[in-house]
Each structure stands twice: as structure tokens, then as C-alpha cells.
Amino acid sequence: MHSLNWTSRLISRALRSSLSTLIDTATGATPKNGQVRAPRPHFVSVVCGFAKDNLRHKYKPGKYGEDSWFKASTDQADVVGVADGVGGWRSYGIDPGEFSSFLMRTCERLVHCTHFNPQRPVNLLAYSYCELMEQKKPILGSSTACVLILNRDTSTVHTANIGDSGFIVVRQGEIVHKSEEQQHYFNTPFQLSLPPPGHGPNVLSDSPESADTMSFPVKDGDVILIATDGVFDNVPEALLLQVLREVEGERDPVKLQMTANTLALMARTLSLNSEFLSPFAISARRNNIQARGGKPDDITVVLATVAI
Amino acid sequence: MSLLAYNGDDVSSSDTEPDALIDFTAMLMQRQNEYGNWLGCGGKMQNDHNEQGYHLEQYVLGVLDFSSQYGIDYSISYTAANIIGRPTKFPAYGDYPETFTMRTYGDWWQRAPSATREIQPQNMPAVATHDYIVVYFEDFVVPTEVAIFETYNPGAVVRIWAHSITKNWVCLWKASAEELSKSGPAESRAREARRFAPPLKKTSIITKTLRIDFNHSRLHYYTEVDAIMLCGRTVSLRRMQHTLQELQRTGPISCKLRSLKFQPSCRDNYALKLHEFINNDLSKFLVDNKVDESDVASATATTQIVASNVPDICLTDLPFEILLKILSYLDLKTLFCVGQVSRTFYDISTHPLLYGELNLKPYWQLANSELLCTLAKRATMLRKLDLSWCGGFGDVSPTEFKKFLTQRGDNLTHLRLNSCKFLNATCIETVGIVCDNLTELSLRNCATDPPLLNFSCLANLKNLERLDLFQTAFESELLLSMLEGNRKLKHLNLAFCGVSVNMDNVASHLATYNTQLISLDMWKAHFLSARGLQSIARCTQLEELDLGWCLREASLGDGLYQLLANCPKLKKLFLSAVRGTTERDLVHIATLGKNLEQLDLMGILNITRERIYDILVNCPKLQLLDLSFCDNIMERDFDVIAEWSRMFNVDIKSSHVPYDAR
């Protein structure tokens, strides 16, 4: 029943053969080191963002208002993710940022666990969601989430996405992969949620299994943008593409950071512009709601380029 | 084979006592030379490793074993796996899910109706071990320091063991009883994380596996351990190889001789001198060979009585029954020592009456197949057996255990096999077939490959009064048939029973067949609904109910009311994280829970102070009240709560995570 199952036989065997293995590692050390030095596929990634209420928001690592993000890296994989806490919970006296932040922090911890499977980002979200229920401190609320894993062995990216956060992959000036937005109805995305007791039946709650998953191979130089709806609702895709195109193959994190800052600032400015016909406004009009201007929201931009 | 032969505590002492040699026969001369050589080499090697070894600090690489944890197995909150790697929270102090937490604290579980008595209590050391964890590191070192990072309620560590490359367990440090009592509740409230690095015994053993023992008795609340660091000098490959070869060359006899503390010098005429010695100096021998301070006081007293009597009357003049009575106060280790004194004492010390109860849990590091074989010969009247924690690293073979049970199992009434790593499906089968008189069966934490134990033979047991399956996976069909078969069942522990068991079915079976039930532990049992709670409410004799982490967000309905109304004897009620508990339920607790002594409301939302006050006023016997993580009880209320705690003489716990620290 233990996942840390008892390995007495293994151990005694290890003790018996400890000498031979020790010799092995001693002699095999040099070629092994060489192997490690050989370039492995990885992300060069940076983060930028704004809280919606920029002035009153106290900065905490990994959070922009109700948005959260994480980056993690192991021998097998590079992992990035964003989550957007659903703001509606504030009227119930629940801090919406706590849910998303816990979800991301737990994902980060789970990446370092032994049973982490780089091909199943959905599991990462599902386990992380289960952890929520094992906390002494009740963490309530709901959140959208998007997790992206680069499997180093196969140079493949596996993604899982719940709700309206998402990602874009740009290669040679074109968008080659893009996440699907999951909505129940207008402005109500799919969400992982843990409602307060008694509210269960009235609250939208989607299981982690309902996440939209994708797997695709990536090439050297591909640009990947992972962002919350604060970006996608305010910056038109054409504009995003224009910016992302310029950093293809960029391995300098400083230059990448500048681009990420540009994107975040762009989203921030457009969200506060009341005249601009943002993607959000267009979508609203499609749903017969007269709207103009951007949608002020927390903004998180995680920008990565693939280096193989 | 005697216990003394594998006296793990003393093996390393042989390094420092070069004259710890004995030449009973010329045949042993050969061995002695080898041994001398070995010592010489040891000295040389010491220099070697000073030249080659370097200082290394390493954190835990993996967890081999643990006796209990707070969180559920697949989770990463409050589980043993959190001890792996660098500290994540230290030096922050608080109740964090990123640490290793054990299941109990204080003596509250010993005060509950389900508490058990130790078998053969004279075996227990002064500072008992309640829980342990076994961890391993990457590289073999000669340990110089072990640092334990305790981030919440420090002070539970009582022993540090190292598993040497020669497969002995060596105690590197142990807390004395005074030290433990010194770190009492008052001090443990210091609210500071601690890097605990006690002075280790000087040793030259090579190890990469540690076992940490915990004693909760002085803890105010759950203790949490963030990480363990092992510092030491690395050893050269050559030295390790040498140590291992030496182990192969020296047989069990020289091992035994090395571990003996007493050495008579009888060069010539040894047979005669030995005879003289046994007649004259026996008292000195008894005093010298008193094993260690873990002996109970009665043992010391006995030897002194015997000693003062020796000059006047011969030991054998004492009536057999009196000697037997005296020896019955001795712990197992001393009993084996006494057996080595003379033939007479051997005969007395192997009398079956002395082996009616056997508890090898305190000697987990010494238990092996040979010992079990020896005990099987002596313990012909065995009634109670505790083999908990024994047999790690393959020291006890399942075959030997099965042989033991087949020989001595038919009269057994109590059997405890907690955390026994040698158990396999056929062992359990043997228990089911042979031990049909069992009234108590404890199989805590028996994880095996394959994970679901084949317990089907256990359905033969019909007289069980206590069944403990804490943290052990089992088939729900079998459990149901066992419940049906054992109508006299009084205590049932199903904590962490895994996700495959539908607890509603179990509850309705309990209500139908086991109405005598006194205590029920369903900690972290999934699939218990309000319907199940209503079934439980029909067990009217209940005195203890642990529903921690059951029911989750589900509403309790009328379940709790029915439970409290039907079970007036209820003394302990744990509702940790039963988030569906409402104000109304608390009103019921206050009005109906007259006999409540322990109440746990950890992590329940929307509890108001008024309801808490009601409960305090209306439950006069209340001793423990856990209000940790109740979101409405904020820091500003803590003064009030402390005041109530004094006023009503109730221990109120109110742990929480400081918001900014997250």
C-alpha cells in the first residue's frame, strides 16, 4: 500500500553488490559526466505580470493578484504552468488567489516527486487538486489552470488546460499550436473548484479529467507563450504573433524578459483602454452583450523558447 | 543462539577494547589471532580514511519505512515522503503540510477507551519508542553528526540508530528519561523551529541508513520534521571492502565473545578455575554482566538480592518456585544473560512459564530467525506475542515465522504484527489457520507486495475482540465476513484503509452484527456518507469514534444527532476536517455529549465562539478540545481561548498557519 514500498530485498541486494556498483560509478563517472554536458532540450523561460489592483496588491513570489504561476525543472522535464483564481468567491469571504496559488505550488512540488509522469500533465493537475482536500486548513474557491510539460527525452510538449488560460506556440512566424478555450457559457470558463460546504450543488465544478490535452513535438527555437485570460482577452492574436515572432530562437533570458515585459504592459494598457475593441468585447458582442474596451484583470505572462 | 550474540549496542565497543579477548580453548587461538590482526588493520585503516575521506553533508534520499504518518499514502501533505531532500520550511515555525507528521501526540490516545496494554511490559526501555522512520542517504559515511530539522513542536526525537554496512543496528544517541521530561510541554511551546543535532556516540561504523525513534508523550501537539541531515567522513572503497571481508571471516562465536563484557582470565587450568569462579564469583559476574540501563529496576534489585545471598547459601538452595518468580520480573535480554550463568540457571531461565508473554518490539534490532527458533523451543505456553517492528532487512524469514506459529500459535490470544516487513500472504494464511483462539489481532501498517494482502484465511477467526488494520490495505468482502463472524468485536481500527472499501457497507454491517463495539477508528476513510454515520449510530455501546477526514464536504444530516442521542457513553469524538459539520451539530454536541472527554473539531468552518463556550459549559468531563484551523477562531480570539482553557481546565489546541508565511 505504500508508494514508498518496502524494498528490503532490494536493500540487502544493494548492500551485497554495493562494492561492485561503487566501482562502476567510479569508473563510469567520466563518460557519464560527458553525457550530462551534452545539450538536452530545455526551456529558456521568463515571467512577467501585473495584478489588476496594482497599487494595493502586495507582491508575493509566484502570484500576480489572483493569478499564480510556477516553473519547475527536473532531469526528465521542464514544466511551466499558470492558474487564474475565480474572483467571484470574494463575496463569500474567500481569498480567490489562495486556491490558484496552492494549486500551482503543489504542482511544483509534485514535479519533484518520484511518481511524476512527464507525459501526463492532467495527472499533475488532478493530484494537485486532490491535495487541496488533504489540507488541514480549508482552501476554498476555484481556478482555471494550464500546465505545459517539455519531455526532454522525446522533445515533445504535453499540455493540459482547464478553462480560459492558455498557450500559443509560434514557429517561423506562424501559430502552430494553440489551446482551446473551454467555457460553459460566456465569461464562465471551466474550473476546478472546492466550494464551501452546503454550496456543492450550485457551484460549477469540472473534474481535472475534463481538461483539454494536447501533445506535439517541438523544434529548436519555438516560442511558447503561456498566459492567463488577462492577456488573451485584451491583446488580439495578430498583435501577439507580431511580438512573439521576434524572439524566435532567442536564448538570452534578458532579451526574452524584455519581450515578456512588453507583452504584459501591452495587455495592461489595452485592458484599461475603454475604447479599444478587445477580443473580450468582440466575444461579448457575439453573445449579444454590448461591450467596449478591454477587460481589466490580473495579467500573467510566461514566455519560453525551446532550446535543443 | 542468545540475544547477547547480536547485541547491536555493543559491537562497536569492541573496537576500543583491544583486550576484550578470551581464550577458553586453544581452538579459539586461531580466531584470536585473526581478530588481533583485524584490530591492527582497523588502526591502519583509520589512518587511511583520514587521508582519503572527506567531510560530507547529505540529506535524505528516500524513506524505507515508517510506523505512522498523518497524511494519506498517495498524498504529499503531512506524509513521510516530505522528509526527503533539503528543508523546505525551516527555519519557519508552524503547522505546514510540507513536512513529515505522525499520527498522534501527547498521551491522549493512551487515555482513550481503545488504549492497549504492552505485552511483557518489563521489556520496555525507560523511554519508549512510539513511532519511527527509517531513511537512507546516497553515500556511505562514518557519521559525525545527525541534524534533524523540526519545524513544529520539537522535542520528540529520542533515539538515533544507524544501520552499519555489516548489517548491525547501532544506537548513535539516545535521550535519557530526564532529558525527555525536561523538554516538557511548557518549553515546547517556545514556538521556534529547531535544528536538533545531539552529540553522537564516537563510532567507526559505516552507514547510510538511519532510523529515528520518536516519543510523543511530552508533546503539546503534533510534531513536524522537515528534513534530516547526515554528516560524516566518506570512506574509501578499500576500507569498506575490508570491513565486509572481516565480517565474513569472523564467525558468530567471535562476534559473541567480542560483545561479552566480562572476561575471566584463566590461562591454565581453566576448567578448574571456571568451576571455582562459578561457585565463588558468580555474584560479581551478575553485577558486571548487567546489560545496560534499559534493565528495569527490578532486575537490578534481583541481582543484588542474589549477590548478597551468595556467600551464605548457595543459589540452588532457593526453592525453584521462588527463583522462577524472581526471574519472571526480568526482561528478555536479562533472562538470556541469566541463562548463561550455569546449568541450573539455564534450566530455570528456559522454563515455559517465563515465556507466556513475548514482546520483541523493544528488541526489533536483535530479532532474527535464530532467536525466533530458540524462543519457539522455550515458549510452549505462549499466550501473547508481539513481533512488531521486527524483521526489517530480511532478518526474520517468513518460513521461520510460519514454523514458529505452527508450533506455538494454537494457544495465542494476542498477536501483534505491526509494521512487520517479513509478512507475506502465506504468513497471514498461517495466522488464520493456526491461531483460531485469537482475541486480539493487530496488523498495523502491513504493506506488502502485492498491496492487497490475501487475508481470506482470517475469516476463520471467530473470537476477535480487537482488530487493528491501521494503514493496511485489505479486501472489503473479507472485512465484511470477518465482522459477521466476530460478534464480540469491541475495538476496530480501520484508519487509512484505502479507497477500495465502501465504508457505508462496513458501517451497516457493524450496526447489524457488532453492536458490542466500543471503539471505532475510521481516520481518512473514503466513501463514508451520512447514511453510514446513521448506521454507526446504532452501535449504542460506542465510547470512542474517530471520523477524522471522513465525510469531507458532505452534509451530516441527522447523523451526528442520532449518534450522540444513541451513544451516551461516548468519551472521544474526533471530527477533524469533517467540513460539513454545522452550528446545529455543535448544539447537539453541547446538549448530548455529557461524557465527552476528547473532542476534535480541527478544520471545521464557521464555528462561532458562542458554540464553543456552550460545549465547554455543558461537557464537564472534557479534557481535550482541538480547534486548530477553524477559520472563525482567529488570532484575536486566542486570548479568550487561553482563558477558557484555564477556566474549564480543558486543553484547547489552536494551531494554524500564519497567513504571511505561506
PDB file of N, CA, C and O in Angstrom, chain B residues 118-155:
ATOM      1  N   GLU B 118       0.870  -2.848  26.940  1.00  0.00           N
ATOM      2  CA  GLU B 118       2.013  -3.511  26.327  1.00  0.00           C
ATOM      3  C   GLU B 118       2.086  -4.960  26.814  1.00  0.00           C
ATOM      4  O   GLU B 118       1.829  -5.247  27.981  1.00  0.00           O
ATOM      5  N   ILE B 119       2.456  -5.837  25.907  1.00  0.00           N
ATOM      6  CA  ILE B 119       2.721  -7.217  26.295  1.00  0.00           C
ATOM      7  C   ILE B 119       4.120  -7.261  26.896  1.00  0.00           C
ATOM      8  O   ILE B 119       5.034  -6.595  26.403  1.00  0.00           O
ATOM      9  N   GLN B 120       4.324  -8.059  27.957  1.00  0.00           N
ATOM     10  CA  GLN B 120       5.618  -8.185  28.644  1.00  0.00           C
ATOM     11  C   GLN B 120       6.232  -6.804  28.915  1.00  0.00           C
ATOM     12  O   GLN B 120       7.280  -6.451  28.376  1.00  0.00           O
ATOM     13  N   PRO B 121       5.586  -6.013  29.730  1.00  0.00           N
ATOM     14  CA  PRO B 121       5.992  -4.601  29.874  1.00  0.00           C
ATOM     15  C   PRO B 121       7.393  -4.417  30.438  1.00  0.00           C
ATOM     16  O   PRO B 121       7.988  -3.360  30.248  1.00  0.00           O
ATOM     17  N   GLN B 122       7.930  -5.429  31.132  1.00  0.00           N
ATOM     18  CA  GLN B 122       9.283  -5.253  31.682  1.00  0.00           C
ATOM     19  C   GLN B 122      10.341  -5.103  30.585  1.00  0.00           C
ATOM     20  O   GLN B 122      11.453  -4.674  30.848  1.00  0.00           O
ATOM     21  N   ASN B 123       9.977  -5.465  29.356  1.00  0.00           N
ATOM     22  CA  ASN B 123      10.933  -5.308  28.254  1.00  0.00           C
ATOM     23  C   ASN B 123      11.090  -3.854  27.810  1.00  0.00           C
ATOM     24  O   ASN B 123      12.080  -3.499  27.184  1.00  0.00           O
ATOM     25  N   MET B 124      10.100  -3.037  28.115  1.00  0.00           N
ATOM     26  CA  MET B 124      10.115  -1.679  27.582  1.00  0.00           C
ATOM     27  C   MET B 124      11.247  -0.865  28.188  1.00  0.00           C
ATOM     28  O   MET B 124      11.460  -0.900  29.397  1.00  0.00           O
ATOM     29  N   PRO B 125      11.970  -0.128  27.371  1.00  0.00           N
ATOM     30  CA  PRO B 125      13.010   0.747  27.911  1.00  0.00           C
ATOM     31  C   PRO B 125      12.385   1.925  28.648  1.00  0.00           C
ATOM     32  O   PRO B 125      11.187   2.181  28.523  1.00  0.00           O
ATOM     33  N   ALA B 126      13.207   2.632  29.415  1.00  0.00           N
ATOM     34  CA  ALA B 126      12.701   3.745  30.214  1.00  0.00           C
ATOM     35  C   ALA B 126      12.010   4.778  29.326  1.00  0.00           C
ATOM     36  O   ALA B 126      10.976   5.323  29.681  1.00  0.00           O
ATOM     37  N   VAL B 127      12.615   5.043  28.184  1.00  0.00           N
ATOM     38  CA  VAL B 127      11.998   5.959  27.230  1.00  0.00           C
ATOM     39  C   VAL B 127      11.495   5.118  26.061  1.00  0.00           C
ATOM     40  O   VAL B 127      12.280   4.633  25.258  1.00  0.00           O
ATOM     41  N   ALA B 128      10.216   4.928  25.997  1.00  0.00           N
ATOM     42  CA  ALA B 128       9.654   4.048  24.977  1.00  0.00           C
ATOM     43  C   ALA B 128       9.643   4.735  23.622  1.00  0.00           C
ATOM     44  O   ALA B 128       9.639   5.961  23.532  1.00  0.00           O
ATOM     45  N   THR B 129       9.651   3.929  22.586  1.00  0.00           N
ATOM     46  CA  THR B 129       9.520   4.461  21.236  1.00  0.00           C
ATOM     47  C   THR B 129       8.074   4.306  20.795  1.00  0.00           C
ATOM     48  O   THR B 129       7.509   3.233  20.917  1.00  0.00           O
ATOM     49  N   HIS B 130       7.485   5.396  20.323  1.00  0.00           N
ATOM     50  CA  HIS B 130       6.105   5.311  19.841  1.00  0.00           C
ATOM     51  C   HIS B 130       6.031   5.208  18.333  1.00  0.00           C
ATOM     52  O   HIS B 130       5.174   4.547  17.797  1.00  0.00           O
ATOM     53  N   ASP B 131       6.922   5.909  17.681  1.00  0.00           N
ATOM     54  CA  ASP B 131       6.918   5.920  16.217  1.00  0.00           C
ATOM     55  C   ASP B 131       8.353   5.984  15.730  1.00  0.00           C
ATOM     56  O   ASP B 131       9.248   6.398  16.458  1.00  0.00           O
ATOM     57  N   TYR B 132       8.536   5.580  14.499  1.00  0.00           N
ATOM     58  CA  TYR B 132       9.881   5.657  13.951  1.00  0.00           C
ATOM     59  C   TYR B 132       9.831   5.922  12.457  1.00  0.00           C
ATOM     60  O   TYR B 132       8.781   5.765  11.814  1.00  0.00           O
ATOM     61  N   ILE B 133      10.954   6.325  11.916  1.00  0.00           N
ATOM     62  CA  ILE B 133      11.075   6.435  10.463  1.00  0.00           C
ATOM     63  C   ILE B 133      12.466   5.956  10.076  1.00  0.00           C
ATOM     64  O   ILE B 133      13.443   6.222  10.788  1.00  0.00           O
ATOM     65  N   VAL B 134      12.555   5.198   9.002  1.00  0.00           N
ATOM     66  CA  VAL B 134      13.844   4.707   8.516  1.00  0.00           C
ATOM     67  C   VAL B 134      14.132   5.382   7.183  1.00  0.00           C
ATOM     68  O   VAL B 134      13.311   5.309   6.272  1.00  0.00           O
ATOM     69  N   VAL B 135      15.257   6.063   7.105  1.00  0.00           N
ATOM     70  CA  VAL B 135      15.585   6.791   5.882  1.00  0.00           C
ATOM     71  C   VAL B 135      16.966   6.380   5.394  1.00  0.00           C
ATOM     72  O   VAL B 135      17.785   5.909   6.172  1.00  0.00           O
ATOM     73  N   TYR B 136      17.192   6.542   4.107  1.00  0.00           N
ATOM     74  CA  TYR B 136      18.537   6.250   3.597  1.00  0.00           C
ATOM     75  C   TYR B 136      19.092   7.430   2.833  1.00  0.00           C
ATOM     76  O   TYR B 136      18.367   8.294   2.355  1.00  0.00           O
ATOM     77  N   PHE B 137      20.426   7.446   2.741  1.00  0.00           N
ATOM     78  CA  PHE B 137      21.135   8.544   2.100  1.00  0.00           C
ATOM     79  C   PHE B 137      21.910   8.002   0.908  1.00  0.00           C
ATOM     80  O   PHE B 137      21.923   6.802   0.666  1.00  0.00           O
ATOM     81  N   GLU B 138      22.567   8.896   0.211  1.00  0.00           N
ATOM     82  CA  GLU B 138      23.198   8.468  -1.031  1.00  0.00           C
ATOM     83  C   GLU B 138      24.517   7.729  -0.790  1.00  0.00           C
ATOM     84  O   GLU B 138      24.779   6.699  -1.382  1.00  0.00           O
ATOM     85  N   ASP B 139      25.354   8.274   0.096  1.00  0.00           N
ATOM     86  CA  ASP B 139      26.697   7.718   0.235  1.00  0.00           C
ATOM     87  C   ASP B 139      26.945   7.156   1.620  1.00  0.00           C
ATOM     88  O   ASP B 139      26.430   7.659   2.613  1.00  0.00           O
ATOM     89  N   PHE B 140      27.783   6.128   1.664  1.00  0.00           N
ATOM     90  CA  PHE B 140      28.214   5.589   2.950  1.00  0.00           C
ATOM     91  C   PHE B 140      29.160   6.569   3.629  1.00  0.00           C
ATOM     92  O   PHE B 140      30.084   7.093   2.980  1.00  0.00           O
ATOM     93  N   VAL B 141      28.951   6.824   4.906  1.00  0.00           N
ATOM     94  CA  VAL B 141      29.879   7.669   5.657  1.00  0.00           C
ATOM     95  C   VAL B 141      30.066   7.086   7.058  1.00  0.00           C
ATOM     96  O   VAL B 141      29.310   6.235   7.502  1.00  0.00           O
ATOM     97  N   VAL B 142      31.107   7.575   7.721  1.00  0.00           N
ATOM     98  CA  VAL B 142      31.250   7.335   9.150  1.00  0.00           C
ATOM     99  C   VAL B 142      30.607   8.540   9.824  1.00  0.00           C
ATOM    100  O   VAL B 142      31.116   9.650   9.729  1.00  0.00           O
ATOM    101  N   PRO B 143      29.461   8.353  10.474  1.00  0.00           N
ATOM    102  CA  PRO B 143      28.688   9.522  10.915  1.00  0.00           C
ATOM    103  C   PRO B 143      29.381  10.321  12.018  1.00  0.00           C
ATOM    104  O   PRO B 143      29.936   9.744  12.951  1.00  0.00           O
ATOM    105  N   THR B 144      29.362  11.627  11.865  1.00  0.00           N
ATOM    106  CA  THR B 144      29.875  12.506  12.911  1.00  0.00           C
ATOM    107  C   THR B 144      28.754  13.375  13.468  1.00  0.00           C
ATOM    108  O   THR B 144      28.824  13.809  14.601  1.00  0.00           O
ATOM    109  N   GLU B 145      27.743  13.623  12.643  1.00  0.00           N
ATOM    110  CA  GLU B 145      26.640  14.435  13.120  1.00  0.00           C
ATOM    111  C   GLU B 145      25.359  14.065  12.377  1.00  0.00           C
ATOM    112  O   GLU B 145      25.379  13.804  11.179  1.00  0.00           O
ATOM    113  N   VAL B 146      24.268  14.040  13.121  1.00  0.00           N
ATOM    114  CA  VAL B 146      22.954  13.875  12.513  1.00  0.00           C
ATOM    115  C   VAL B 146      22.121  15.062  12.954  1.00  0.00           C
ATOM    116  O   VAL B 146      21.971  15.303  14.150  1.00  0.00           O
ATOM    117  N   ALA B 147      21.631  15.820  11.982  1.00  0.00           N
ATOM    118  CA  ALA B 147      20.826  17.000  12.327  1.00  0.00           C
ATOM    119  C   ALA B 147      19.394  16.765  11.881  1.00  0.00           C
ATOM    120  O   ALA B 147      19.150  16.378  10.737  1.00  0.00           O
ATOM    121  N   ILE B 148      18.471  17.001  12.790  1.00  0.00           N
ATOM    122  CA  ILE B 148      17.060  16.823  12.485  1.00  0.00           C
ATOM    123  C   ILE B 148      16.391  18.190  12.530  1.00  0.00           C
ATOM    124  O   ILE B 148      16.485  18.893  13.527  1.00  0.00           O
ATOM    125  N   PHE B 149      15.742  18.564  11.437  1.00  0.00           N
ATOM    126  CA  PHE B 149      15.120  19.879  11.338  1.00  0.00           C
ATOM    127  C   PHE B 149      13.658  19.758  11.735  1.00  0.00           C
ATOM    128  O   PHE B 149      12.852  19.227  10.990  1.00  0.00           O
ATOM    129  N   GLU B 150      13.354  20.230  12.920  1.00  0.00           N
ATOM    130  CA  GLU B 150      11.995  20.133  13.443  1.00  0.00           C
ATOM    131  C   GLU B 150      11.331  21.494  13.327  1.00  0.00           C
ATOM    132  O   GLU B 150      11.804  22.472  13.878  1.00  0.00           O
ATOM    133  N   THR B 151      10.224  21.544  12.580  1.00  0.00           N
ATOM    134  CA  THR B 151       9.613  22.847  12.326  1.00  0.00           C
ATOM    135  C   THR B 151       8.367  23.097  13.157  1.00  0.00           C
ATOM    136  O   THR B 151       7.793  24.161  13.077  1.00  0.00           O
ATOM    137  N   TYR B 152       7.925  22.085  13.913  1.00  0.00           N
ATOM    138  CA  TYR B 152       6.732  22.302  14.728  1.00  0.00           C
ATOM    139  C   TYR B 152       6.817  21.408  15.953  1.00  0.00           C
ATOM    140  O   TYR B 152       7.107  20.220  15.832  1.00  0.00           O
ATOM    141  N   ASN B 153       6.575  21.958  17.106  1.00  0.00           N
ATOM    142  CA  ASN B 153       6.623  21.222  18.366  1.00  0.00           C
ATOM    143  C   ASN B 153       7.817  20.277  18.470  1.00  0.00           C
ATOM    144  O   ASN B 153       7.647  19.055  18.507  1.00  0.00           O
ATOM    145  N   PRO B 154       9.006  20.806  18.487  1.00  0.00           N
ATOM    146  CA  PRO B 154      10.168  19.928  18.547  1.00  0.00           C
ATOM    147  C   PRO B 154      10.278  19.195  19.885  1.00  0.00           C
ATOM    148  O   PRO B 154       9.604  19.551  20.846  1.00  0.00           O
ATOM    149  N   GLY B 155      11.092  18.177  19.915  1.00  0.00           N
ATOM    150  CA  GLY B 155      11.371  17.507  21.185  1.00  0.00           C
ATOM    151  C   GLY B 155      10.917  16.071  21.267  1.00  0.00           C
ATOM    152  O   GLY B 155      10.919  15.488  22.335  1.00  0.00           O
TER     153      GLY B 155
END
